[in-house]
Short mmCIF file of C-alpha atoms in Angstrom, two decimals:
data_model
loop_
_atom_site.label_atom_id
_atom_site.label_comp_id
_atom_site.label_asym_id
_atom_site.label_seq_id
_atom_site.Cartn_x
_atom_site.Cartn_y
_atom_site.Cartn_z
CA MET A 36 -5.15 19.11 2.32
CA THR A 37 -7.34 20.81 -0.23
CA ASN A 38 -6.25 19.20 -3.49
CA GLN A 39 -6.04 15.66 -2.21
CA ILE A 40 -7.88 12.84 -3.89
CA ASN A 41 -9.51 11.00 -1.02
CA GLN A 42 -8.94 7.50 -2.29
CA SER A 43 -6.89 4.76 -0.74
CA ASP A 44 -6.40 1.09 -1.36
CA GLN A 45 -4.89 -1.80 0.57
CA SER A 46 -1.48 -0.13 0.32
CA GLY A 47 -2.71 2.72 2.52
CA LEU A 48 -1.72 5.32 -0.01
CA ILE A 49 -3.67 8.47 -0.61
CA VAL A 50 -2.85 9.93 -3.97
CA ALA A 51 -2.06 13.63 -4.09
CA GLU A 52 -2.92 15.55 -7.25
CA SER A 53 0.54 17.06 -7.35
CA ALA A 54 4.01 15.86 -6.45
CA SER A 55 4.45 19.18 -4.64
CA GLN A 56 2.08 17.99 -1.90
CA TRP A 57 2.51 15.28 0.68
CA ALA A 58 -0.49 13.02 1.21
CA PRO A 59 -0.11 11.28 4.59
CA ILE A 60 0.11 7.52 4.27
CA ARG A 61 -2.72 5.74 6.07
CA TYR A 62 -2.03 2.57 8.01
CA ASP A 63 -3.72 0.21 10.43
CA HIS A 64 -0.65 -1.13 12.20
CA GLU A 65 2.53 0.66 13.21
CA GLN A 66 4.67 -1.85 11.31
CA GLU A 67 3.00 -0.73 8.07
CA ILE A 68 4.26 2.85 8.40
CA ASN A 69 7.65 1.49 9.42
CA GLU A 70 7.75 -0.47 6.16
CA HIS A 71 6.73 2.59 4.12
CA THR A 72 9.45 4.60 5.88
CA SER A 73 12.08 1.94 5.14
CA ASN A 74 10.96 1.84 1.51
CA PHE A 75 11.43 5.59 1.28
CA PHE A 76 14.93 5.48 2.77
CA ASN A 77 15.86 2.69 0.34
CA TYR A 78 14.65 4.92 -2.49
CA LEU A 79 16.70 7.79 -1.06
CA LYS A 80 19.82 5.60 -1.09
CA LEU A 81 19.18 4.64 -4.72
CA LYS A 82 18.71 8.28 -5.67
CA PHE A 83 21.88 9.41 -3.85
CA PRO A 84 24.19 6.37 -4.03
CA THR A 85 27.37 8.28 -3.17
CA VAL A 86 26.03 9.11 0.31
CA GLY A 87 24.47 5.75 1.12
CA GLU A 88 26.32 5.42 4.43
CA ASP A 89 25.19 8.91 5.46
CA ILE A 90 21.60 7.92 4.65
CA ASN A 91 21.99 4.75 6.74
CA GLU A 92 23.18 6.90 9.64
CA LEU A 93 20.32 9.34 9.08
CA TYR A 94 17.84 6.44 9.15
CA LYS A 95 19.33 5.17 12.41
CA THR A 96 19.20 8.64 13.99
CA LEU A 97 15.71 9.59 12.83
CA VAL A 98 13.79 6.35 12.56
CA ILE A 99 15.39 3.86 14.92
CA ASP A 100 16.61 6.16 17.70
CA GLY A 101 14.18 9.03 17.12
CA ALA A 102 11.01 6.99 16.45
CA MET A 103 10.15 9.14 13.42
CA ASP A 104 8.28 7.87 10.37
CA ILE A 105 7.80 9.29 6.90
CA ASN A 106 4.51 11.00 7.81
CA LEU A 107 6.11 12.73 10.79
CA LEU A 108 9.08 13.85 8.70
CA MET A 109 6.72 15.34 6.13
CA GLN A 110 4.58 17.41 8.51
CA PRO A 111 4.09 20.87 7.05
CA SER A 112 4.65 22.73 10.32
CA GLY A 113 7.93 24.48 11.05
CA ASP A 114 8.29 22.40 14.20
CA ILE A 115 9.78 19.49 12.29
CA LEU A 116 12.58 21.68 10.90
CA LYS A 117 13.33 22.88 14.42
CA LEU A 118 13.41 19.27 15.64
CA TRP A 119 15.58 18.31 12.68
CA THR A 120 18.21 20.98 13.34
CA GLN A 121 18.11 21.39 17.12
CA HIS A 122 17.36 17.89 18.43
CA PHE A 123 18.73 15.65 15.69
CA LYS A 124 21.55 18.10 14.83
CA GLN A 125 21.07 17.63 11.10
CA PRO A 126 21.80 20.29 8.47
CA PRO A 127 18.69 22.01 7.09
CA GLY A 128 19.76 21.34 3.49
CA TRP A 129 19.33 17.59 3.98
CA PHE A 130 15.89 18.20 5.45
CA PHE A 131 14.71 20.02 2.33
CA THR A 132 16.33 17.39 0.11
CA LEU A 133 14.57 14.65 2.07
CA GLN A 134 11.19 16.36 1.85
CA ASN A 135 11.46 17.09 -1.88
CA THR A 136 12.64 13.55 -2.58
CA ALA A 137 9.80 12.11 -0.48
CA LYS A 138 7.22 13.98 -2.57
CA GLU A 139 8.83 12.68 -5.75
CA TRP A 140 8.96 9.15 -4.30
CA GLN A 141 5.31 9.24 -3.26
CA ALA A 142 4.18 10.30 -6.73
CA GLY A 143 5.44 7.01 -8.17
CA TYR A 144 5.21 4.79 -5.10
CA GLN A 145 3.20 1.59 -5.54
CA GLY A 146 2.79 0.78 -1.84
CA LEU A 147 3.97 -2.11 0.25
CA THR A 148 5.37 -5.17 -1.47
CA ASP A 149 4.42 -8.74 -0.63
CA ARG A 150 7.63 -8.93 1.38
CA ASN A 151 6.62 -5.83 3.36
CA TRP A 152 3.19 -7.31 4.06
CA ARG A 153 4.78 -10.55 5.30
CA ARG A 154 6.86 -8.51 7.76
CA VAL A 155 3.72 -6.74 8.96
CA GLU A 156 1.95 -10.08 9.45
CA ARG A 157 4.93 -11.54 11.34
CA CYS A 158 4.92 -8.51 13.63
CA LYS A 159 1.19 -8.91 14.27
CA LYS A 160 1.69 -12.61 15.10
CA ARG A 161 4.52 -11.81 17.55
CA GLU A 162 2.31 -9.24 19.25
CA GLU A 163 -0.57 -11.71 19.49
CA ILE A 164 1.72 -14.34 21.05
CA ALA A 165 2.98 -11.75 23.54
CA ARG A 166 -0.60 -10.71 24.43
CA LYS A 167 -1.60 -14.34 25.01
CA LYS A 168 1.47 -14.89 27.15
CA LEU A 169 0.59 -11.88 29.30
CA VAL A 170 -2.88 -13.31 29.92
CA VAL A 171 -1.45 -16.70 30.93
CA GLU A 172 1.55 -15.36 32.87
CA PRO A 173 0.70 -11.91 34.19
CA SER A 174 3.81 -9.97 35.01
CA SER A 175 4.29 -8.42 38.39
CA SER A 176 2.91 -4.96 38.92
CA VAL A 177 5.26 -2.03 38.70
CA VAL A 178 3.33 -0.49 41.58
CA GLU A 179 4.05 -2.02 44.95
CA ASP A 180 1.08 -3.39 46.85
CA ASP A 181 1.07 -1.77 50.26
CA GLY A 182 -1.63 -4.10 51.54
CA GLU A 183 -4.37 -1.46 51.45
CA ASN A 184 -6.06 -3.04 48.44
CA ALA A 185 -6.45 -6.46 50.06
#
């Protein structure tokens, strides 16, 4: 991105010079981008309160079922529009509304809240517990041992 200010802080935000550009949000842990994505969809519901249930359904389809995040939804390639209409079966008008609203949201976005950061930390702790459990109690292999490796 040519007109991007290359500065970020703990929030992971990179500030774009113009609201007409999307500056990808940087993150160290997947839960961080999930929190940013949720924050955007909450903003979208506040901006369009009469279609809040539709936005909830869109979030479920794109983010929960489709494993998309705000950075993926804002990719400048035409592939995302194709995915939006052909795979997710969403009308193109909503796609353009979502992208324009996301740029507006990012221009005033202050980053993750303390509550968001607590969720990220809880996720990291759960992952660490799971990793330690795997070391103590290794799960069985998904590949059968045919005795040749003995």
